[in-house]
PDB file of C-alpha atoms in Angstrom:
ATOM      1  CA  UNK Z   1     168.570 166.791  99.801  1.00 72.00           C
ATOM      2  CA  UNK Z   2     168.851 163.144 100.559  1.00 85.00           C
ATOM      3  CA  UNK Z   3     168.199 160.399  97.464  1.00 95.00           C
ATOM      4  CA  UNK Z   4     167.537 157.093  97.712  1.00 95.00           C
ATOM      5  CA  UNK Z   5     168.628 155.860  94.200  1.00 97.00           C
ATOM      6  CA  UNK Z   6     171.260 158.804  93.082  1.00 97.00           C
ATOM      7  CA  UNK Z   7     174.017 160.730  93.839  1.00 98.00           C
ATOM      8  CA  UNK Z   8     174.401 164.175  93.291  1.00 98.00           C
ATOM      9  CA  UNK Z   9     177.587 166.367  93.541  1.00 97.00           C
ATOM     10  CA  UNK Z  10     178.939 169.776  92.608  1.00 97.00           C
ATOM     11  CA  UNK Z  11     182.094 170.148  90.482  1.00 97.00           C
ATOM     12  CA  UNK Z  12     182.347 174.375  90.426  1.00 96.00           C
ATOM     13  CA  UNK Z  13     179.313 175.313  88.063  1.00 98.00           C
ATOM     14  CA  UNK Z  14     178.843 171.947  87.011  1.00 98.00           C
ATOM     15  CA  UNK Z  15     176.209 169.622  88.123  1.00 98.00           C
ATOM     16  CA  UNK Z  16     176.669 166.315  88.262  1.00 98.00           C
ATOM     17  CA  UNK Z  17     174.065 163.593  88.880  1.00 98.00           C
ATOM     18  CA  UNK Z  18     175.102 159.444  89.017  1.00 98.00           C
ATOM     19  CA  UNK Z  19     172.673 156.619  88.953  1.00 98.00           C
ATOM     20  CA  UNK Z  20     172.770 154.588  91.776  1.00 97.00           C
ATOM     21  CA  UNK Z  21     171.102 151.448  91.451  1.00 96.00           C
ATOM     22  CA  UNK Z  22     173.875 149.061  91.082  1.00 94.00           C
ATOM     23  CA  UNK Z  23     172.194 145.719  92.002  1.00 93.00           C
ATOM     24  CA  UNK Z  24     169.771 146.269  89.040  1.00 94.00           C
ATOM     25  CA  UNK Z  25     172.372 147.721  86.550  1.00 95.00           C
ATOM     26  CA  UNK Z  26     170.719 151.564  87.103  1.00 96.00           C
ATOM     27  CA  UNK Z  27     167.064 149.898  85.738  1.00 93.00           C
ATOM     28  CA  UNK Z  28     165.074 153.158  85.469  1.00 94.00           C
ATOM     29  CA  UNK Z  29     162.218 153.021  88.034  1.00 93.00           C
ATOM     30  CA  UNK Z  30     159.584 155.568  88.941  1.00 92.00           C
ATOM     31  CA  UNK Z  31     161.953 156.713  92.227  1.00 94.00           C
ATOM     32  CA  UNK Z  32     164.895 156.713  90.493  1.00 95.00           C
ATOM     33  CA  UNK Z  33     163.319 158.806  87.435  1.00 95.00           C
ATOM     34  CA  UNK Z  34     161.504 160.950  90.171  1.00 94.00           C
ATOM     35  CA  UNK Z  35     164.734 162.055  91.920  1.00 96.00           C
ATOM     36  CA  UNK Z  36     166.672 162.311  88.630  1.00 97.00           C
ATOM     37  CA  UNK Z  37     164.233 164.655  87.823  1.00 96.00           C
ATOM     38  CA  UNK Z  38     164.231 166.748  91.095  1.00 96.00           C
ATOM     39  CA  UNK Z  39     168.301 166.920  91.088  1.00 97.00           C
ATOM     40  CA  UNK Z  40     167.985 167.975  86.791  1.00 98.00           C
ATOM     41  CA  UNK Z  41     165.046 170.833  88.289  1.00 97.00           C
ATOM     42  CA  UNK Z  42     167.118 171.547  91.095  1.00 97.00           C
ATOM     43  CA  UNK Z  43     170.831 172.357  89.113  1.00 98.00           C
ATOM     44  CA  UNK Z  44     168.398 174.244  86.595  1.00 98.00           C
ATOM     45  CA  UNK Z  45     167.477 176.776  89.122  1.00 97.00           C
ATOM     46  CA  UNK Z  46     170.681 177.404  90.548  1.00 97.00           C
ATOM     47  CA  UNK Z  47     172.414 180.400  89.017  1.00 95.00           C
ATOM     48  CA  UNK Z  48     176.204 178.729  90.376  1.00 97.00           C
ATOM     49  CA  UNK Z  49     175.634 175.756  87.986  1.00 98.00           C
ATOM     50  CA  UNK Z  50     176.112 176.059  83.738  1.00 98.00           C
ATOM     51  CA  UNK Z  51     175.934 172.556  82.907  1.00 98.00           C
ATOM     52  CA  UNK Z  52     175.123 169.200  84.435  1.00 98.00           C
ATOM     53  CA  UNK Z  53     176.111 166.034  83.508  1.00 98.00           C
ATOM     54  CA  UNK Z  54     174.679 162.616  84.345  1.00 98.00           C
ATOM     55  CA  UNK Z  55     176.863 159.665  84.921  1.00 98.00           C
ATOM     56  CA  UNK Z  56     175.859 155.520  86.127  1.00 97.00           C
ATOM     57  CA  UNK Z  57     178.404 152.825  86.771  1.00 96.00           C
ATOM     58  CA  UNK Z  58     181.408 152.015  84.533  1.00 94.00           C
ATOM     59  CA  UNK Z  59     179.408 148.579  83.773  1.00 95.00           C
ATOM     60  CA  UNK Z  60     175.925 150.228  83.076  1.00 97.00           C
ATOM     61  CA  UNK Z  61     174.934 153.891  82.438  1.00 98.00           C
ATOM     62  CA  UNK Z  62     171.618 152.465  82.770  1.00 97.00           C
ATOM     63  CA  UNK Z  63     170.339 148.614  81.452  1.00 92.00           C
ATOM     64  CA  UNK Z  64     166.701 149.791  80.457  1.00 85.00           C
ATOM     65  CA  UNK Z  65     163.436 150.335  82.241  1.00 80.00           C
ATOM     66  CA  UNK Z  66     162.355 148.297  85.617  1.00 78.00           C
ATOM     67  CA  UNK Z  67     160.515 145.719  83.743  1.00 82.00           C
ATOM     68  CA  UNK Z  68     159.298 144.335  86.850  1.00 81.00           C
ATOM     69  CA  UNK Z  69     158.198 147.637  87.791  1.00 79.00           C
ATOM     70  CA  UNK Z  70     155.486 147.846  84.540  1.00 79.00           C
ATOM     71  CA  UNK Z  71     154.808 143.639  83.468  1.00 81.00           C
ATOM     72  CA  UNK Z  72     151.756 143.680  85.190  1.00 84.00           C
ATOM     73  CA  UNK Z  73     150.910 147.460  84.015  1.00 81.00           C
ATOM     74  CA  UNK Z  74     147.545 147.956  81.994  1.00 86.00           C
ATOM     75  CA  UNK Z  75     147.550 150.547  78.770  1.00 89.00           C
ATOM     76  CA  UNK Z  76     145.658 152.964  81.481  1.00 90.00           C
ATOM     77  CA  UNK Z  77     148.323 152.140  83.931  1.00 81.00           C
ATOM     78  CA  UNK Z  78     150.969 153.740  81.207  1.00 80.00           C
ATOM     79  CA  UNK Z  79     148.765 156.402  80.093  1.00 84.00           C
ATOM     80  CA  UNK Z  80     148.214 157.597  83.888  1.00 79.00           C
ATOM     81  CA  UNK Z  81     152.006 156.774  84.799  1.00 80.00           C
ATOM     82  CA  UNK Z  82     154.969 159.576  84.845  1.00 80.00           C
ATOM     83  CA  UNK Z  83     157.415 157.449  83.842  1.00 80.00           C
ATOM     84  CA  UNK Z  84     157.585 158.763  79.945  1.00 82.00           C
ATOM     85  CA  UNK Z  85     156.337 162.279  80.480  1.00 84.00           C
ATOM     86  CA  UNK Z  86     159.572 162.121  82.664  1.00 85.00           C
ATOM     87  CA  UNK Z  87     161.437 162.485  79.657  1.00 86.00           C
ATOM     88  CA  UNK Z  88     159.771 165.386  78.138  1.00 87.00           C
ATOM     89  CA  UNK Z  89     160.737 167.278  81.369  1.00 89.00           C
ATOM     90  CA  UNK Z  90     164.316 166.069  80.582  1.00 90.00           C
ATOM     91  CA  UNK Z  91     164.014 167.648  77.402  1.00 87.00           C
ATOM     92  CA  UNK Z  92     162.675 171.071  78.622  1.00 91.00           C
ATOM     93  CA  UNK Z  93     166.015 171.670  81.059  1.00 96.00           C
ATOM     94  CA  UNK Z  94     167.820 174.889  80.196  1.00 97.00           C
ATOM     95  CA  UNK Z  95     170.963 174.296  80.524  1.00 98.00           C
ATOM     96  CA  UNK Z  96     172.941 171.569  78.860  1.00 98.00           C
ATOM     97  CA  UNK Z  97     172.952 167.910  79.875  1.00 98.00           C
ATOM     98  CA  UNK Z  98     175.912 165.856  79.643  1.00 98.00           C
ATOM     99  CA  UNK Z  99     175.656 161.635  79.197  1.00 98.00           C
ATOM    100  CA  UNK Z 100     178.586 160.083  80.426  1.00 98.00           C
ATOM    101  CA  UNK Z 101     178.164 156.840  78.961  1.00 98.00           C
ATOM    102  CA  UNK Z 102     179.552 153.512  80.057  1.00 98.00           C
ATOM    103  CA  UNK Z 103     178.774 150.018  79.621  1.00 97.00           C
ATOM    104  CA  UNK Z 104     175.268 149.273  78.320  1.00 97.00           C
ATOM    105  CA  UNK Z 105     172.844 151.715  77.164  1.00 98.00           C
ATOM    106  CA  UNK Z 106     169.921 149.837  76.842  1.00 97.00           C
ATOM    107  CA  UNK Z 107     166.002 150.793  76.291  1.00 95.00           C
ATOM    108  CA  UNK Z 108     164.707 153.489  78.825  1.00 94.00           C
ATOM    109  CA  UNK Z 109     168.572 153.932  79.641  1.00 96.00           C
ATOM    110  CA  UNK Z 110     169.076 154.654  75.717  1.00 97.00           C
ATOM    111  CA  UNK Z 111     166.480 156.829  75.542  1.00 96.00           C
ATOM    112  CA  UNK Z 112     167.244 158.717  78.229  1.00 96.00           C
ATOM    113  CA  UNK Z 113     170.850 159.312  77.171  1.00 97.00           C
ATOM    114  CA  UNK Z 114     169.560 160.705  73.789  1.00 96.00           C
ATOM    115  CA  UNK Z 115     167.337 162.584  75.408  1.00 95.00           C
ATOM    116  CA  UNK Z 116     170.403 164.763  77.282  1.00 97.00           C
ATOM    117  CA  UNK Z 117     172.437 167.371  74.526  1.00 97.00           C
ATOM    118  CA  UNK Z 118     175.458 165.193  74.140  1.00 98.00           C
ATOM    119  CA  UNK Z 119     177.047 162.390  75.064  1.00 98.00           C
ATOM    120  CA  UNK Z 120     180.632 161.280  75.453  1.00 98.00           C
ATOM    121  CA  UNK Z 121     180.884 157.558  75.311  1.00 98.00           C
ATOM    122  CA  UNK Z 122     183.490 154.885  76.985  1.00 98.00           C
ATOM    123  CA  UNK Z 123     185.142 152.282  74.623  1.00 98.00           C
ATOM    124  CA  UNK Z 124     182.777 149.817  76.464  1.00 98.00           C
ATOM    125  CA  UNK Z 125     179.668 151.482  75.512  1.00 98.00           C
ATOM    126  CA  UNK Z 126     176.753 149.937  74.183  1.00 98.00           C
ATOM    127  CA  UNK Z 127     173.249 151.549  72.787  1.00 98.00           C
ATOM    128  CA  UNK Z 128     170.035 149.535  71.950  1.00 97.00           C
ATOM    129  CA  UNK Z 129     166.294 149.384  72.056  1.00 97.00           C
ATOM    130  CA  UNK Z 130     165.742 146.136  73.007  1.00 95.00           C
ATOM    131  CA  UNK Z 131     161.901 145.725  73.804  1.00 95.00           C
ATOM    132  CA  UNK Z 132     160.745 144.102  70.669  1.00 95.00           C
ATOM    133  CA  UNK Z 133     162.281 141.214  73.045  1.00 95.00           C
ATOM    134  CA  UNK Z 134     159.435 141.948  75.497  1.00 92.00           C
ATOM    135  CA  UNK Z 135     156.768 142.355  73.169  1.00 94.00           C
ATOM    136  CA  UNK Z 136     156.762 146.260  72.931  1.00 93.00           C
ATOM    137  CA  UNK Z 137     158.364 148.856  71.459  1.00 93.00           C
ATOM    138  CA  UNK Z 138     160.676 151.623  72.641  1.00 93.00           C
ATOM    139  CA  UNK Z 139     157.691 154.358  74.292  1.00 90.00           C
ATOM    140  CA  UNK Z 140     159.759 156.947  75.356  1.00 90.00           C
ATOM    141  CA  UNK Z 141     161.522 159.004  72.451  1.00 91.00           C
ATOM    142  CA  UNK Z 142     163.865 155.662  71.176  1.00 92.00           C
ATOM    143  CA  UNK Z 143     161.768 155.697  67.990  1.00 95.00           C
ATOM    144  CA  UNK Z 144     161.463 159.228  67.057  1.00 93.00           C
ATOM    145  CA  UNK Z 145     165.396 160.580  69.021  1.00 93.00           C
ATOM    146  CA  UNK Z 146     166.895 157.585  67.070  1.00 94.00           C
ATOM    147  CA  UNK Z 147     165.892 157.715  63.518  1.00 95.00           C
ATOM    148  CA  UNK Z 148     166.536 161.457  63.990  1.00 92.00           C
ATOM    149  CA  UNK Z 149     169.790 160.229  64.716  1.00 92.00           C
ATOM    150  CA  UNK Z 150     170.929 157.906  62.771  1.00 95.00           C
ATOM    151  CA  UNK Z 151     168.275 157.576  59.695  1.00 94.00           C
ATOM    152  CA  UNK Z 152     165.643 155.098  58.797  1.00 96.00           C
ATOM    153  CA  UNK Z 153     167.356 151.703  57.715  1.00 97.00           C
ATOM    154  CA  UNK Z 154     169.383 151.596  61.150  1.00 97.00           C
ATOM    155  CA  UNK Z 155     166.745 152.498  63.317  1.00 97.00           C
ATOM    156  CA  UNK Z 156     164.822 150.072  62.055  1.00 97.00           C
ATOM    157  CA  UNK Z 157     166.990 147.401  62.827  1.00 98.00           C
ATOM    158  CA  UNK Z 158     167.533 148.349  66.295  1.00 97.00           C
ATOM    159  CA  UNK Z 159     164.113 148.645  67.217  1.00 97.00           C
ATOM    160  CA  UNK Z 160     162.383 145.969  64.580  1.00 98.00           C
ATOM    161  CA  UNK Z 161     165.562 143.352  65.630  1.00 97.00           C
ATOM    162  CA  UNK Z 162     167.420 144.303  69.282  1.00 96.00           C
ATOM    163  CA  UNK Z 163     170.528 145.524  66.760  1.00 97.00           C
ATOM    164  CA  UNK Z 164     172.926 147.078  69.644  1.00 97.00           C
ATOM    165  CA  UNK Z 165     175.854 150.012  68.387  1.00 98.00           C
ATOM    166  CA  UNK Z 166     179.338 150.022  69.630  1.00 98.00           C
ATOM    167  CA  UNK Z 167     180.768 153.186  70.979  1.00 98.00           C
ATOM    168  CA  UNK Z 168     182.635 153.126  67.550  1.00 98.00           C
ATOM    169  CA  UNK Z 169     179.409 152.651  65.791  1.00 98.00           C
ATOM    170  CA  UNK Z 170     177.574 155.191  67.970  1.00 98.00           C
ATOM    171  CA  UNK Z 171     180.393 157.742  66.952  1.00 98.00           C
ATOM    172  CA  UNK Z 172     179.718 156.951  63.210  1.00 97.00           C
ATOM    173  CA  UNK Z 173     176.316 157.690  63.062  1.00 96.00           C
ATOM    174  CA  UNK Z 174     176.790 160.727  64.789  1.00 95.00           C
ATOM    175  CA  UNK Z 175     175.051 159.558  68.157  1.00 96.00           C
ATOM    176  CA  UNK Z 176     178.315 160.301  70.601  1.00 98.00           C
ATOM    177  CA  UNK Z 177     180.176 163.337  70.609  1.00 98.00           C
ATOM    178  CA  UNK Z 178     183.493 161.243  71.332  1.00 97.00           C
ATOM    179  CA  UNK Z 179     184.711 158.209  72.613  1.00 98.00           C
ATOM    180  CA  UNK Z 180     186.958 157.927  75.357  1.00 98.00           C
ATOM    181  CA  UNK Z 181     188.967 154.713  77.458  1.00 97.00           C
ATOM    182  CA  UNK Z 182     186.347 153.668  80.152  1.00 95.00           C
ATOM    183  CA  UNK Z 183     188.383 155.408  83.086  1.00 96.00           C
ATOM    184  CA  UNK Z 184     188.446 158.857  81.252  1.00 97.00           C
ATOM    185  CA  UNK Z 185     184.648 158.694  80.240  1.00 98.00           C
ATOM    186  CA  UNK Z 186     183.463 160.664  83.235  1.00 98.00           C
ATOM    187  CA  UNK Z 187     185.834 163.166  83.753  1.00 98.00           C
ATOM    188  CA  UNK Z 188     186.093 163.853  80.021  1.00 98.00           C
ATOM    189  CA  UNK Z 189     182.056 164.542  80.462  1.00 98.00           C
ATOM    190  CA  UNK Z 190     183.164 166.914  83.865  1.00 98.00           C
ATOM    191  CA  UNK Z 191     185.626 168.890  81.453  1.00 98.00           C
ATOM    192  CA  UNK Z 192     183.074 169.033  78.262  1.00 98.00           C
ATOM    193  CA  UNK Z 193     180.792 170.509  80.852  1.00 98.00           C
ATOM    194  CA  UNK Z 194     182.930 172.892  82.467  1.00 98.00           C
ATOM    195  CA  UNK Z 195     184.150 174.288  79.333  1.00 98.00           C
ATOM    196  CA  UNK Z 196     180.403 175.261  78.316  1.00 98.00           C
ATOM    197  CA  UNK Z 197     179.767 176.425  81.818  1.00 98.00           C
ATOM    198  CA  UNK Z 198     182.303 178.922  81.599  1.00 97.00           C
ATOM    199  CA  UNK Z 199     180.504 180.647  78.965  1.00 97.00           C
ATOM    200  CA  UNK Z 200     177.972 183.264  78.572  1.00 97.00           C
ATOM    201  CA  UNK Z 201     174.557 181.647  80.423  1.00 96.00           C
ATOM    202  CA  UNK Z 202     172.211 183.516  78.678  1.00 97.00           C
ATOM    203  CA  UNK Z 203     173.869 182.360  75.240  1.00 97.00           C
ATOM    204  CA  UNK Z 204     174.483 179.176  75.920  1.00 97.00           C
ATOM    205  CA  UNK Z 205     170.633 178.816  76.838  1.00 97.00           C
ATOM    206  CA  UNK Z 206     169.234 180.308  73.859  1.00 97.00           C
ATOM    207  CA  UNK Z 207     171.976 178.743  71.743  1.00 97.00           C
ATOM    208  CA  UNK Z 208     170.498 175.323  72.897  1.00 96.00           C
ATOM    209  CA  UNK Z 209     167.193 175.833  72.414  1.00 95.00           C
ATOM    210  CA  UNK Z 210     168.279 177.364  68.807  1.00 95.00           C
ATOM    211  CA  UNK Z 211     169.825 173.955  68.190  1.00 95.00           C
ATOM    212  CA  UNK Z 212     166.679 171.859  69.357  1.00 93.00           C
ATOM    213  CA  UNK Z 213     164.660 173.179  67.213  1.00 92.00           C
ATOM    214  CA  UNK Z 214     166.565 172.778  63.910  1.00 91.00           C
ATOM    215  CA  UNK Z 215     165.165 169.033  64.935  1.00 87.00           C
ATOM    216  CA  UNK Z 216     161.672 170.416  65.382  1.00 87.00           C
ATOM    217  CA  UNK Z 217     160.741 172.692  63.231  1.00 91.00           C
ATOM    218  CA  UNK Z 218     160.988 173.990  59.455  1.00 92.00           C
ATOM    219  CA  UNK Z 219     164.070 175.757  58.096  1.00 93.00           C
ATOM    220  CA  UNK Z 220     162.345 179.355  57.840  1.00 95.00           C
ATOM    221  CA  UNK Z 221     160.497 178.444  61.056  1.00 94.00           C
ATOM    222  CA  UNK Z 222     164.427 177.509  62.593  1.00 94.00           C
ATOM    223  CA  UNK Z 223     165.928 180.335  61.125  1.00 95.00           C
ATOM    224  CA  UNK Z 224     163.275 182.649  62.383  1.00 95.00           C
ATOM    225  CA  UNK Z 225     163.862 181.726  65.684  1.00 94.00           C
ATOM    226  CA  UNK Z 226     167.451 181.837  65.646  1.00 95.00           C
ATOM    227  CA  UNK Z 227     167.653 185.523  64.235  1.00 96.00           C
ATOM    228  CA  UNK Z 228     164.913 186.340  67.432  1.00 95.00           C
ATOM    229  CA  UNK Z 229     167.316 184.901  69.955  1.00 96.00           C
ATOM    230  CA  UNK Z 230     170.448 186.185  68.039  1.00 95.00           C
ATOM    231  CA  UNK Z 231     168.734 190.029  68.670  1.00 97.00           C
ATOM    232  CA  UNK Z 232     167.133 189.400  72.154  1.00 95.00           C
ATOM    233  CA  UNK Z 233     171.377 188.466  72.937  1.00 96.00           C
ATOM    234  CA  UNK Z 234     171.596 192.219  72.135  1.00 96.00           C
ATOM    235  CA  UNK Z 235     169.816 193.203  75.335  1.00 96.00           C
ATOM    236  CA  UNK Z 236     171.604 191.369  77.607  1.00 96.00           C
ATOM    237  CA  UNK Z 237     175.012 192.492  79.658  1.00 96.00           C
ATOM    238  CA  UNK Z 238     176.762 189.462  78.520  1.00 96.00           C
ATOM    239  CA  UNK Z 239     176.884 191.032  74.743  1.00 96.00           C
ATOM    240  CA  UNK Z 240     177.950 194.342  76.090  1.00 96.00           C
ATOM    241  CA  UNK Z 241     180.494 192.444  78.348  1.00 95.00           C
ATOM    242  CA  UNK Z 242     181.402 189.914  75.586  1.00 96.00           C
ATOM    243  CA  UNK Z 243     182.254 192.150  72.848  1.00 96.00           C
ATOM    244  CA  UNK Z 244     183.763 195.061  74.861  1.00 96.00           C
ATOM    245  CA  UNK Z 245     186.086 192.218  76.394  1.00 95.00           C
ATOM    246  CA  UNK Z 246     187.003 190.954  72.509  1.00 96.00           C
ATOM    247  CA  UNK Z 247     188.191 194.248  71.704  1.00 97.00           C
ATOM    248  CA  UNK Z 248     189.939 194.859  74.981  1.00 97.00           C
ATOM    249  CA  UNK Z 249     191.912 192.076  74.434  1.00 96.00           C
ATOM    250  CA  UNK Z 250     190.692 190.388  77.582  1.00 96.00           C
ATOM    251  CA  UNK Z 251     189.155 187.214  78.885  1.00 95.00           C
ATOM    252  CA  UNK Z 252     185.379 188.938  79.416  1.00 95.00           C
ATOM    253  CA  UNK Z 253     183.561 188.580  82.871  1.00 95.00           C
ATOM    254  CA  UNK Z 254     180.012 186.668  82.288  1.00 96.00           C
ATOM    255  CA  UNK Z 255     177.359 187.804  84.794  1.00 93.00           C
ATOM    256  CA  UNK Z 256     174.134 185.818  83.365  1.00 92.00           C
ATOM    257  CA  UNK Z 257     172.324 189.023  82.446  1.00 93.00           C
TER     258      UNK Z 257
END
């Protein structure tokens, strides 16, 4: 399929997605979340891939929103407009989504690297919610992903006063996964990727979703869950295959089932 404002690639079983709006520092804009969204729903359906990661430019992973796109927007405008629901879809992908991370992180482009499962971050990284400079406030997860993240006081002063974390910072308050020098970031991502594609699909999936809703839910409510996906693993070949390969002695032979 042919996109205007990405570009999508296959590494083995991993999917990998770029942003590719250079002149505008990978602004998110309805096309550009459109198609991100397709190549995410695409990758998800396709047994061959196991993770996906998505990438922008070494100078901006992406710089925000299209503000030009939404000034002149009215509050039915936003309400009737699939740029945040966008995000929710993000968040409802089964397999896991990679950020590669470089340059700034800003707004809609912060958001929508918290919204993927982890991120590895370049030394030149930057993260902020910036639109109490624009008279709003971040409307798509930056509130709620980010205090989550990295408590009250600090998310506060991102969103109440445009503070912006360093990669270093980022890794401090548990935001990042890792840091890397800017020329490693994306591979590092690839490998991160590749390593959890090569796992059991079926486990990794449920293992994910286990995860999310530690964030989501109550700890009986969590812990329910998790022992219902720990037994439905049970009835899958992958535990069969998985365990008789542990006590073979052998690497074991995944088939997603």
């Amino acid at each position: 399929m042919s996109y205007e404002t990405i570009l999508v690639e296959t590494r083995e079983r991993v999917g990998l997605i770029r942003l590719n709006r250079p002149k505008a520092l990978n602004a998110l804009n309805q096309t550009l979340l459109s198609e991100l969204m397709s190549a995410l729903e695409a990758f998800d359906a396709d047994e061959n891939i196991g993770a996906i990661v998505i990438a922008g430019s070494e100078k901006a992973f992406a710089a925000g929103a299209d503000i030009k796109e939404m000034a002149k927007a009215s509050a039915v405008d936003m309400l009737n407009s699939d740029f945040i629901p966008t995000f929710d879809r993000i968040r409802a992908i089964k397999k896991p989504v990679i950020a590669a991370v470089s340059g700034w992180a800003l707004g809609g482009g912060s958001e929508l690297a918290l919204s993927c499962d982890m991120i590895i971050a370049a030394e030149n990284a930057k993260f902020g919610q910036p639109e109490i400079n624009i008279g709003v406030i971040p409307g798509a997860g930056g509130t709620q992903r980010l205090t989550k993240a990295v408590g009250k006081a600090l998310a506060m002063e991102m969103v109440l006063n445009n503070r912006t974390l360093s990669a270093a910072e980022a890794l401090h308050y548990g935001i990042v996964n890792r840091v890397v020098p800017s020329e490693r970031c994306l591979e590092e991502a690839l490998q991160l990727a590749a390593d959890i594609a090569a796992r059991a699909p079926l486990a990794v999936q449920l293992g994910k979703e286990a995860v999310n809703q530690a964030f989501e839910t109550s700890l009986t409510e969590g812990l329910a869950d998790e022992r219902r996906a720990f037994t439905l693993l049970f009835a899958t070949q992958d535990q069969k295959e998985g365990m008789s390969a542990f006590i073979e002695k052998r690497p074991p032979e995944w088939a997603g089932r």
